[in-house]
Every structure is written in structure tokens, then in C-alpha cells.
Amino acid sequence: MRALVTGASSGIGREIAKVLAERGYDLILTARRADRLRELADELPVKVEVIPADLTDRAQVKALWEQVKDQDIDILVNNAGRGLFGPFDETDLNTELEMLEVNIVALHTLTKLFLPKMKARGRGHILNVASSAAFLPGPLLSSYYASKAYVLRLSEAVAEELRRAKSKVTISVLCPGPVPTEFDQVADVRFSIPGMDSTSVARLAVAGTLRGQLLILPGVRMKAVHFFQRFVPDPVLARLCWRVQRRKSGLD
């Protein structure tokens, strides 16, 4: 059994790799920081291949595929992601476009390339890491929230296609709430509500993926938020999100 995990150098991706290793999966780990990946590889009790790659670069995404396409990948984990905090008209465009390359284009590309092979074999799982942000408008993190909505809707649509094709391949989308990791440092935010630890999120994510669960919402808090937000109009949700977001990075 073999799994590929993107963004495996830290946070949820690192913990997912550990959980998969515990379950006996050999691993292909990719991220920009090769030293972090090698440190992780040395800790794991399974065969690990390290492939450093910057997923903001489409050529490197394709190169990653070329390196692994002849291997039977049982689980693809599209975990790599970035965030960017600030008013939409003030955030740096190039940084924002790089974020969209990772959050949307790289995830879309790898899902598109791996899925036909999995269908042809009649087995496989894809786990796309989104966020509870996917359900909400996100003033001050507008592009990040929008990118995670894309991940959610793409995953839901492909899951329905697989169901109608009676395929045994499954696609899951992980939508955690705040998880304290290096992500919030890179995105320049501080969470204003308590977070769930990345190890617990990873265990729930892997278990849900292997069950073929489409929507994985870790924690009672996030399940409750997801249930009640459906009854609140989007303009009201946007105002509520603004009030939460403005407490980040000292704006309050």
C-alpha cells in the first residue's frame, strides 16, 4: 500500500503521513522543504520517498506526476495549502496568485491526473484538504476562503460522478476548523477561537477517508457551526466573519 501526501513537511500533512505510516502505508512525501521531509522520513517505520517540489510552479506539479505515475498510489492526499490575510485591495497580487496555484491549481491537477488511474484499477482514495472556511464568505481572508470553497465543491461533484459510475474509488474533503500549525504564521493570522490539535484532525481524516466518507468535519464545534450556518443568510455570515477576522493581526 502506498500514499502520496503533499504539504507533508508540517502541520496536518505531517500528521497525516504519520497516521498512514502507522497503518502500514509506504509514503511519497512532497513539500518545498526537503530537510523537513527527510527528518520526517527518518522517523517513520515504512518506506518513504521524498520528492521536494514547489506546487506554486505548474511545471513542478507535472514533474511530480511524471516521477510517480508508474507507481500504484492507493491514497492521494492533497494537503498543501497557503493563506493570505488582509483586505482584498491591499494584499499582494503575486502572493495571492501563488496561493491560488497551490490551493486550487495543484490540487485540481493532481486529482485530475490520479483519478483515471485509480478508476482503471478499481480502487483508491483521494483526500482533499479544505477548511471550514469553505462554507463561509471570508472578509480579510477572501481569496483563501474562496479557494477552499472551490476544493469543497469540486470534491462533492467528483464524488457524485464516482457514485453514479459505481466506482469503488472514493473522494473525501476535510474541513477542519482552526488548527494551530505553521499555516497561521505564514498567513499572518492568529486564531480567535480555540483550535483542535493536528494529530486528532489527522486521525479523523485518515479514518474517514478509508471509510469513503465524503465530508469530514473534525470536532463537535465544527459540526455545529456547519449545521447552524445553513440557516443564516450569506450577508449576515459575511458580517459575522468580518467581526471574527478583524481580531486577527491586531486589527481590533
PDB file of C-alpha atoms in Angstrom:
ATOM      1  CA  MET A   1       0.000   0.000   0.000  1.00  0.00           C
ATOM      2  CA  ARG A   2       1.296   3.442  -0.910  1.00  0.00           C
ATOM      3  CA  ALA A   3       0.147   7.018  -0.298  1.00  0.00           C
ATOM      4  CA  LEU A   4       1.261  10.385  -1.646  1.00  0.00           C
ATOM      5  CA  VAL A   5       0.980  13.361   0.713  1.00  0.00           C
ATOM      6  CA  THR A   6       1.539  16.942  -0.438  1.00  0.00           C
ATOM      7  CA  GLY A   7       2.472  19.622   2.055  1.00  0.00           C
ATOM      8  CA  ALA A   8       3.902  16.925   4.314  1.00  0.00           C
ATOM      9  CA  SER A   9       6.639  18.999   5.952  1.00  0.00           C
ATOM     10  CA  SER A  10       4.468  20.381   8.761  1.00  0.00           C
ATOM     11  CA  GLY A  11       1.011  20.656  10.285  1.00  0.00           C
ATOM     12  CA  ILE A  12      -1.860  18.425   9.250  1.00  0.00           C
ATOM     13  CA  GLY A  13       0.073  16.962   6.307  1.00  0.00           C
ATOM     14  CA  ARG A  14       2.912  15.810   8.547  1.00  0.00           C
ATOM     15  CA  GLU A  15       0.471  14.218  10.987  1.00  0.00           C
ATOM     16  CA  ILE A  16      -1.487  12.510   8.191  1.00  0.00           C
ATOM     17  CA  ALA A  17       1.791  10.990   6.975  1.00  0.00           C
ATOM     18  CA  LYS A  18       2.457   9.645  10.469  1.00  0.00           C
ATOM     19  CA  VAL A  19      -1.028   8.147  10.758  1.00  0.00           C
ATOM     20  CA  LEU A  20      -0.743   6.487   7.353  1.00  0.00           C
ATOM     21  CA  ALA A  21       2.648   5.069   8.317  1.00  0.00           C
ATOM     22  CA  GLU A  22       1.103   3.615  11.469  1.00  0.00           C
ATOM     23  CA  ARG A  23      -1.401   1.853   9.216  1.00  0.00           C
ATOM     24  CA  GLY A  24       1.389   0.358   7.129  1.00  0.00           C
ATOM     25  CA  TYR A  25       1.342   2.613   4.072  1.00  0.00           C
ATOM     26  CA  ASP A  26       4.621   3.317   2.299  1.00  0.00           C
ATOM     27  CA  LEU A  27       4.810   7.014   1.573  1.00  0.00           C
ATOM     28  CA  ILE A  28       5.756   9.551  -1.051  1.00  0.00           C
ATOM     29  CA  LEU A  29       6.146  12.909   0.664  1.00  0.00           C
ATOM     30  CA  THR A  30       6.364  16.235  -1.100  1.00  0.00           C
ATOM     31  CA  ALA A  31       6.772  19.844   0.021  1.00  0.00           C
ATOM     32  CA  ARG A  32       9.220  22.656  -0.612  1.00  0.00           C
ATOM     33  CA  ARG A  33      11.429  21.969   2.429  1.00  0.00           C
ATOM     34  CA  ALA A  34      13.434  18.840   1.663  1.00  0.00           C
ATOM     35  CA  ASP A  35      15.195  18.893   5.033  1.00  0.00           C
ATOM     36  CA  ARG A  36      11.886  18.717   6.905  1.00  0.00           C
ATOM     37  CA  LEU A  37      10.707  15.864   4.711  1.00  0.00           C
ATOM     38  CA  ARG A  38      13.908  13.885   5.294  1.00  0.00           C
ATOM     39  CA  GLU A  39      13.646  14.409   9.039  1.00  0.00           C
ATOM     40  CA  LEU A  40      10.117  13.050   8.944  1.00  0.00           C
ATOM     41  CA  ALA A  41      11.141  10.141   6.712  1.00  0.00           C
ATOM     42  CA  ASP A  42      13.781   9.122   9.259  1.00  0.00           C
ATOM     43  CA  GLU A  43      11.112   8.934  11.969  1.00  0.00           C
ATOM     44  CA  LEU A  44       8.698   6.686  10.109  1.00  0.00           C
ATOM     45  CA  PRO A  45       8.700   2.869  10.194  1.00  0.00           C
ATOM     46  CA  VAL A  46       7.846   2.452   6.496  1.00  0.00           C
ATOM     47  CA  LYS A  47       9.482   3.004   3.131  1.00  0.00           C
ATOM     48  CA  VAL A  48       9.462   6.729   2.334  1.00  0.00           C
ATOM     49  CA  GLU A  49      10.326   8.510  -0.905  1.00  0.00           C
ATOM     50  CA  VAL A  50      10.996  12.240  -0.609  1.00  0.00           C
ATOM     51  CA  ILE A  51      10.262  14.447  -3.627  1.00  0.00           C
ATOM     52  CA  PRO A  52      10.831  18.160  -2.947  1.00  0.00           C
ATOM     53  CA  ALA A  53       8.515  20.329  -5.045  1.00  0.00           C
ATOM     54  CA  ASP A  54       7.135  23.853  -5.075  1.00  0.00           C
ATOM     55  CA  LEU A  55       3.489  23.467  -6.029  1.00  0.00           C
ATOM     56  CA  THR A  56       3.163  27.126  -6.955  1.00  0.00           C
ATOM     57  CA  ASP A  57       5.058  26.092 -10.114  1.00  0.00           C
ATOM     58  CA  ARG A  58       2.881  24.163 -12.589  1.00  0.00           C
ATOM     59  CA  ALA A  59       5.958  22.617 -14.182  1.00  0.00           C
ATOM     60  CA  GLN A  60       6.965  21.131 -10.825  1.00  0.00           C
ATOM     61  CA  VAL A  61       3.448  19.773 -10.287  1.00  0.00           C
ATOM     62  CA  LYS A  62       3.664  17.992 -13.638  1.00  0.00           C
ATOM     63  CA  ALA A  63       7.205  16.812 -12.828  1.00  0.00           C
ATOM     64  CA  LEU A  64       5.908  15.308  -9.581  1.00  0.00           C
ATOM     65  CA  TRP A  65       3.306  13.377 -11.568  1.00  0.00           C
ATOM     66  CA  GLU A  66       5.912  12.143 -14.021  1.00  0.00           C
ATOM     67  CA  GLN A  67       8.014  10.797 -11.147  1.00  0.00           C
ATOM     68  CA  VAL A  68       5.203   8.808  -9.526  1.00  0.00           C
ATOM     69  CA  LYS A  69       2.754   7.988 -12.330  1.00  0.00           C
ATOM     70  CA  ASP A  70       4.025   4.435 -12.773  1.00  0.00           C
ATOM     71  CA  GLN A  71       3.550   3.608  -9.095  1.00  0.00           C
ATOM     72  CA  ASP A  72       0.268   2.324  -7.708  1.00  0.00           C
ATOM     73  CA  ILE A  73      -0.888   5.107  -5.402  1.00  0.00           C
ATOM     74  CA  ASP A  74      -3.673   3.903  -3.118  1.00  0.00           C
ATOM     75  CA  ILE A  75      -4.242   7.245  -1.379  1.00  0.00           C
ATOM     76  CA  LEU A  76      -3.629  10.745  -2.713  1.00  0.00           C
ATOM     77  CA  VAL A  77      -3.667  13.426  -0.019  1.00  0.00           C
ATOM     78  CA  ASN A  78      -3.889  16.947  -1.455  1.00  0.00           C
ATOM     79  CA  ASN A  79      -2.935  18.770   1.718  1.00  0.00           C
ATOM     80  CA  ALA A  80      -0.597  21.541   0.547  1.00  0.00           C
ATOM     81  CA  GLY A  81      -2.141  24.954   1.070  1.00  0.00           C
ATOM     82  CA  ARG A  82      -1.458  28.599   1.792  1.00  0.00           C
ATOM     83  CA  GLY A  83      -3.352  31.538   3.219  1.00  0.00           C
ATOM     84  CA  LEU A  84      -3.157  35.305   2.929  1.00  0.00           C
ATOM     85  CA  PHE A  85      -4.645  37.781   5.380  1.00  0.00           C
ATOM     86  CA  GLY A  86      -5.733  41.349   4.684  1.00  0.00           C
ATOM     87  CA  PRO A  87      -8.241  43.491   2.752  1.00  0.00           C
ATOM     88  CA  PHE A  88      -8.582  42.259  -0.836  1.00  0.00           C
ATOM     89  CA  ASP A  89      -7.484  45.576  -2.354  1.00  0.00           C
ATOM     90  CA  GLU A  90      -4.329  45.677  -0.213  1.00  0.00           C
ATOM     91  CA  THR A  91      -2.935  42.142  -0.362  1.00  0.00           C
ATOM     92  CA  ASP A  92      -0.041  41.448  -2.728  1.00  0.00           C
ATOM     93  CA  LEU A  93      -1.277  40.094  -6.062  1.00  0.00           C
ATOM     94  CA  ASN A  94       1.695  37.828  -6.749  1.00  0.00           C
ATOM     95  CA  THR A  95       1.475  36.257  -3.289  1.00  0.00           C
ATOM     96  CA  GLU A  96      -2.244  35.782  -3.795  1.00  0.00           C
ATOM     97  CA  LEU A  97      -1.787  34.117  -7.181  1.00  0.00           C
ATOM     98  CA  GLU A  98       0.830  31.766  -5.706  1.00  0.00           C
ATOM     99  CA  MET A  99      -1.683  30.813  -3.031  1.00  0.00           C
ATOM    100  CA  LEU A 100      -4.296  30.035  -5.684  1.00  0.00           C
ATOM    101  CA  GLU A 101      -1.775  27.932  -7.603  1.00  0.00           C
ATOM    102  CA  VAL A 102      -1.276  25.729  -4.535  1.00  0.00           C
ATOM    103  CA  ASN A 103      -4.805  25.711  -3.132  1.00  0.00           C
ATOM    104  CA  ILE A 104      -6.641  25.257  -6.424  1.00  0.00           C
ATOM    105  CA  VAL A 105      -4.483  24.549  -9.484  1.00  0.00           C
ATOM    106  CA  ALA A 106      -2.085  21.985  -7.980  1.00  0.00           C
ATOM    107  CA  LEU A 107      -4.908  20.161  -6.179  1.00  0.00           C
ATOM    108  CA  HIS A 108      -7.052  20.175  -9.328  1.00  0.00           C
ATOM    109  CA  THR A 109      -4.168  18.944 -11.475  1.00  0.00           C
ATOM    110  CA  LEU A 110      -3.156  16.058  -9.221  1.00  0.00           C
ATOM    111  CA  THR A 111      -6.761  14.968  -8.709  1.00  0.00           C
ATOM    112  CA  LYS A 112      -7.307  15.069 -12.475  1.00  0.00           C
ATOM    113  CA  LEU A 113      -4.177  13.030 -13.198  1.00  0.00           C
ATOM    114  CA  PHE A 114      -4.520  10.380 -10.485  1.00  0.00           C
ATOM    115  CA  LEU A 115      -8.262   9.717 -10.702  1.00  0.00           C
ATOM    116  CA  PRO A 116      -8.338   7.900 -14.083  1.00  0.00           C
ATOM    117  CA  LYS A 117      -5.615   5.503 -12.963  1.00  0.00           C
ATOM    118  CA  MET A 118      -7.468   4.770  -9.733  1.00  0.00           C
ATOM    119  CA  LYS A 119     -10.707   4.170 -11.637  1.00  0.00           C
ATOM    120  CA  ALA A 120      -8.950   1.840 -14.054  1.00  0.00           C
ATOM    121  CA  ARG A 121      -7.588  -0.197 -11.120  1.00  0.00           C
ATOM    122  CA  GLY A 122     -10.968  -0.154  -9.399  1.00  0.00           C
ATOM    123  CA  ARG A 123      -9.657   1.154  -6.089  1.00  0.00           C
ATOM    124  CA  GLY A 124      -8.169   4.208  -4.443  1.00  0.00           C
ATOM    125  CA  HIS A 125      -8.912   7.159  -2.189  1.00  0.00           C
ATOM    126  CA  ILE A 126      -8.393  10.891  -2.683  1.00  0.00           C
ATOM    127  CA  LEU A 127      -8.390  13.195   0.330  1.00  0.00           C
ATOM    128  CA  ASN A 128      -8.619  16.909  -0.458  1.00  0.00           C
ATOM    129  CA  VAL A 129      -7.904  19.190   2.478  1.00  0.00           C
ATOM    130  CA  ALA A 130     -10.220  22.197   2.504  1.00  0.00           C
ATOM    131  CA  SER A 131     -11.353  24.061   5.631  1.00  0.00           C
ATOM    132  CA  SER A 132     -14.460  25.137   7.498  1.00  0.00           C
ATOM    133  CA  ALA A 133     -13.780  28.365   5.559  1.00  0.00           C
ATOM    134  CA  ALA A 134     -15.235  26.582   2.527  1.00  0.00           C
ATOM    135  CA  PHE A 135     -18.750  27.108   3.893  1.00  0.00           C
ATOM    136  CA  LEU A 136     -18.431  30.845   4.530  1.00  0.00           C
ATOM    137  CA  PRO A 137     -17.671  34.199   2.919  1.00  0.00           C
ATOM    138  CA  GLY A 138     -14.375  35.379   4.412  1.00  0.00           C
ATOM    139  CA  PRO A 139     -13.715  39.113   4.565  1.00  0.00           C
ATOM    140  CA  LEU A 140      -9.983  39.753   5.217  1.00  0.00           C
ATOM    141  CA  LEU A 141      -9.193  36.206   4.045  1.00  0.00           C
ATOM    142  CA  SER A 142     -11.356  36.440   0.945  1.00  0.00           C
ATOM    143  CA  SER A 143      -9.203  34.576  -1.581  1.00  0.00           C
ATOM    144  CA  TYR A 144      -8.326  31.836   0.887  1.00  0.00           C
ATOM    145  CA  TYR A 145     -11.981  31.208   1.771  1.00  0.00           C
ATOM    146  CA  ALA A 146     -12.932  31.241  -1.904  1.00  0.00           C
ATOM    147  CA  SER A 147     -10.169  28.754  -2.766  1.00  0.00           C
ATOM    148  CA  LYS A 148     -11.399  26.329  -0.120  1.00  0.00           C
ATOM    149  CA  ALA A 149     -14.962  26.637  -1.425  1.00  0.00           C
ATOM    150  CA  TYR A 150     -13.579  25.508  -4.788  1.00  0.00           C
ATOM    151  CA  VAL A 151     -11.965  22.468  -3.166  1.00  0.00           C
ATOM    152  CA  LEU A 152     -15.209  21.541  -1.424  1.00  0.00           C
ATOM    153  CA  ARG A 153     -17.446  21.896  -4.481  1.00  0.00           C
ATOM    154  CA  LEU A 154     -15.022  20.121  -6.798  1.00  0.00           C
ATOM    155  CA  SER A 155     -14.765  17.204  -4.364  1.00  0.00           C
ATOM    156  CA  GLU A 156     -18.529  16.960  -3.942  1.00  0.00           C
ATOM    157  CA  ALA A 157     -19.111  16.993  -7.696  1.00  0.00           C
ATOM    158  CA  VAL A 158     -16.464  14.365  -8.458  1.00  0.00           C
ATOM    159  CA  ALA A 159     -17.788  12.184  -5.635  1.00  0.00           C
ATOM    160  CA  GLU A 160     -21.228  12.191  -7.248  1.00  0.00           C
ATOM    161  CA  GLU A 161     -19.717  11.265 -10.612  1.00  0.00           C
ATOM    162  CA  LEU A 162     -17.912   8.353  -8.980  1.00  0.00           C
ATOM    163  CA  ARG A 163     -21.096   7.239  -7.230  1.00  0.00           C
ATOM    164  CA  ARG A 164     -23.070   7.237 -10.460  1.00  0.00           C
ATOM    165  CA  ALA A 165     -20.278   5.338 -12.207  1.00  0.00           C
ATOM    166  CA  LYS A 166     -20.488   2.759  -9.385  1.00  0.00           C
ATOM    167  CA  SER A 167     -16.751   3.193  -8.896  1.00  0.00           C
ATOM    168  CA  LYS A 168     -15.019   1.881  -5.802  1.00  0.00           C
ATOM    169  CA  VAL A 169     -12.748   4.933  -5.842  1.00  0.00           C
ATOM    170  CA  THR A 170     -13.696   7.481  -3.194  1.00  0.00           C
ATOM    171  CA  ILE A 171     -13.013  11.160  -2.741  1.00  0.00           C
ATOM    172  CA  SER A 172     -13.153  12.885   0.635  1.00  0.00           C
ATOM    173  CA  VAL A 173     -12.859  16.514   1.648  1.00  0.00           C
ATOM    174  CA  LEU A 174     -11.532  17.511   5.058  1.00  0.00           C
ATOM    175  CA  CYS A 175     -12.985  20.714   6.504  1.00  0.00           C
ATOM    176  CA  PRO A 176     -11.350  21.375   9.871  1.00  0.00           C
ATOM    177  CA  GLY A 177     -11.793  24.479  11.948  1.00  0.00           C
ATOM    178  CA  PRO A 178      -8.789  26.286  13.438  1.00  0.00           C
ATOM    179  CA  VAL A 179      -5.761  24.005  13.813  1.00  0.00           C
ATOM    180  CA  PRO A 180      -2.672  25.686  15.333  1.00  0.00           C
ATOM    181  CA  THR A 181       0.149  24.994  12.835  1.00  0.00           C
ATOM    182  CA  GLU A 182       2.755  26.955  10.882  1.00  0.00           C
ATOM    183  CA  PHE A 183      -0.034  27.817   8.423  1.00  0.00           C
ATOM    184  CA  ASP A 184      -1.309  30.712  10.577  1.00  0.00           C
ATOM    185  CA  GLN A 185       2.224  32.127  10.862  1.00  0.00           C
ATOM    186  CA  VAL A 186       2.674  32.095   7.084  1.00  0.00           C
ATOM    187  CA  ALA A 187      -0.797  33.556   6.518  1.00  0.00           C
ATOM    188  CA  ASP A 188      -0.114  36.211   9.213  1.00  0.00           C
ATOM    189  CA  VAL A 189      -3.161  35.419  11.336  1.00  0.00           C
ATOM    190  CA  ARG A 190      -3.990  34.494  14.910  1.00  0.00           C
ATOM    191  CA  PHE A 191      -6.965  32.275  15.545  1.00  0.00           C
ATOM    192  CA  SER A 192      -9.571  33.959  17.692  1.00  0.00           C
ATOM    193  CA  ILE A 193     -11.348  30.743  18.739  1.00  0.00           C
ATOM    194  CA  PRO A 194      -9.835  27.575  20.229  1.00  0.00           C
ATOM    195  CA  GLY A 195      -8.332  25.135  17.754  1.00  0.00           C
ATOM    196  CA  MET A 196      -8.197  21.354  17.501  1.00  0.00           C
ATOM    197  CA  ASP A 197      -4.777  19.680  17.534  1.00  0.00           C
ATOM    198  CA  SER A 198      -3.416  18.485  14.187  1.00  0.00           C
ATOM    199  CA  THR A 199      -2.853  14.895  15.362  1.00  0.00           C
ATOM    200  CA  SER A 200      -6.527  14.422  16.227  1.00  0.00           C
ATOM    201  CA  VAL A 201      -7.581  16.008  12.948  1.00  0.00           C
ATOM    202  CA  ALA A 202      -5.221  13.720  11.017  1.00  0.00           C
ATOM    203  CA  ARG A 203      -6.558  10.561  12.680  1.00  0.00           C
ATOM    204  CA  LEU A 204     -10.142  11.531  11.916  1.00  0.00           C
ATOM    205  CA  ALA A 205      -9.188  12.465   8.350  1.00  0.00           C
ATOM    206  CA  VAL A 206      -7.491   9.145   7.588  1.00  0.00           C
ATOM    207  CA  ALA A 207     -10.242   7.091   9.213  1.00  0.00           C
ATOM    208  CA  GLY A 208     -12.935   8.981   7.293  1.00  0.00           C
ATOM    209  CA  THR A 209     -11.054   8.665   4.011  1.00  0.00           C
ATOM    210  CA  LEU A 210     -10.652   4.911   4.355  1.00  0.00           C
ATOM    211  CA  ARG A 211     -14.394   4.621   5.088  1.00  0.00           C
ATOM    212  CA  GLY A 212     -15.157   6.546   1.902  1.00  0.00           C
ATOM    213  CA  GLN A 213     -16.721   9.423   3.852  1.00  0.00           C
ATOM    214  CA  LEU A 214     -17.239  12.449   1.625  1.00  0.00           C
ATOM    215  CA  LEU A 215     -17.365  15.316   4.126  1.00  0.00           C
ATOM    216  CA  ILE A 216     -15.061  15.058   7.133  1.00  0.00           C
ATOM    217  CA  LEU A 217     -15.788  17.644   9.834  1.00  0.00           C
ATOM    218  CA  PRO A 218     -13.499  17.115  12.826  1.00  0.00           C
ATOM    219  CA  GLY A 219     -14.948  18.023  16.201  1.00  0.00           C
ATOM    220  CA  VAL A 220     -18.372  18.759  17.620  1.00  0.00           C
ATOM    221  CA  ARG A 221     -17.819  22.526  17.323  1.00  0.00           C
ATOM    222  CA  MET A 222     -17.329  22.396  13.563  1.00  0.00           C
ATOM    223  CA  LYS A 223     -20.272  20.055  13.056  1.00  0.00           C
ATOM    224  CA  ALA A 224     -22.471  22.513  14.974  1.00  0.00           C
ATOM    225  CA  VAL A 225     -21.156  25.515  13.030  1.00  0.00           C
ATOM    226  CA  HIS A 226     -21.797  23.723   9.740  1.00  0.00           C
ATOM    227  CA  PHE A 227     -25.348  22.837  10.779  1.00  0.00           C
ATOM    228  CA  PHE A 228     -26.389  26.283  12.019  1.00  0.00           C
ATOM    229  CA  GLN A 229     -24.694  28.373   9.319  1.00  0.00           C
ATOM    230  CA  ARG A 230     -27.118  26.929   6.771  1.00  0.00           C
ATOM    231  CA  PHE A 231     -29.919  28.917   8.426  1.00  0.00           C
ATOM    232  CA  VAL A 232     -28.092  32.268   8.330  1.00  0.00           C
ATOM    233  CA  PRO A 233     -28.200  34.467   5.176  1.00  0.00           C
ATOM    234  CA  ASP A 234     -24.842  34.951   3.448  1.00  0.00           C
ATOM    235  CA  PRO A 235     -24.712  38.746   4.046  1.00  0.00           C
ATOM    236  CA  VAL A 236     -25.113  38.129   7.775  1.00  0.00           C
ATOM    237  CA  LEU A 237     -22.433  35.414   7.672  1.00  0.00           C
ATOM    238  CA  ALA A 238     -20.094  37.857   5.932  1.00  0.00           C
ATOM    239  CA  ARG A 239     -20.616  40.439   8.689  1.00  0.00           C
ATOM    240  CA  LEU A 240     -20.061  37.836  11.391  1.00  0.00           C
ATOM    241  CA  CYS A 241     -16.898  36.622   9.681  1.00  0.00           C
ATOM    242  CA  TRP A 242     -15.627  40.191   9.446  1.00  0.00           C
ATOM    243  CA  ARG A 243     -16.050  40.623  13.194  1.00  0.00           C
ATOM    244  CA  VAL A 244     -14.099  37.423  13.833  1.00  0.00           C
ATOM    245  CA  GLN A 245     -11.368  38.186  11.288  1.00  0.00           C
ATOM    246  CA  ARG A 246     -10.748  41.772  12.389  1.00  0.00           C
ATOM    247  CA  ARG A 247      -9.439  40.495  15.729  1.00  0.00           C
ATOM    248  CA  LYS A 248      -6.554  38.891  13.811  1.00  0.00           C
ATOM    249  CA  SER A 249      -3.212  40.603  13.312  1.00  0.00           C
ATOM    250  CA  GLY A 250      -4.123  43.394  15.710  1.00  0.00           C
ATOM    251  CA  LEU A 251      -6.920  44.949  13.688  1.00  0.00           C
ATOM    252  CA  ASP A 252      -9.242  45.039  16.693  1.00  0.00           C
TER     253      ASP A 252
END
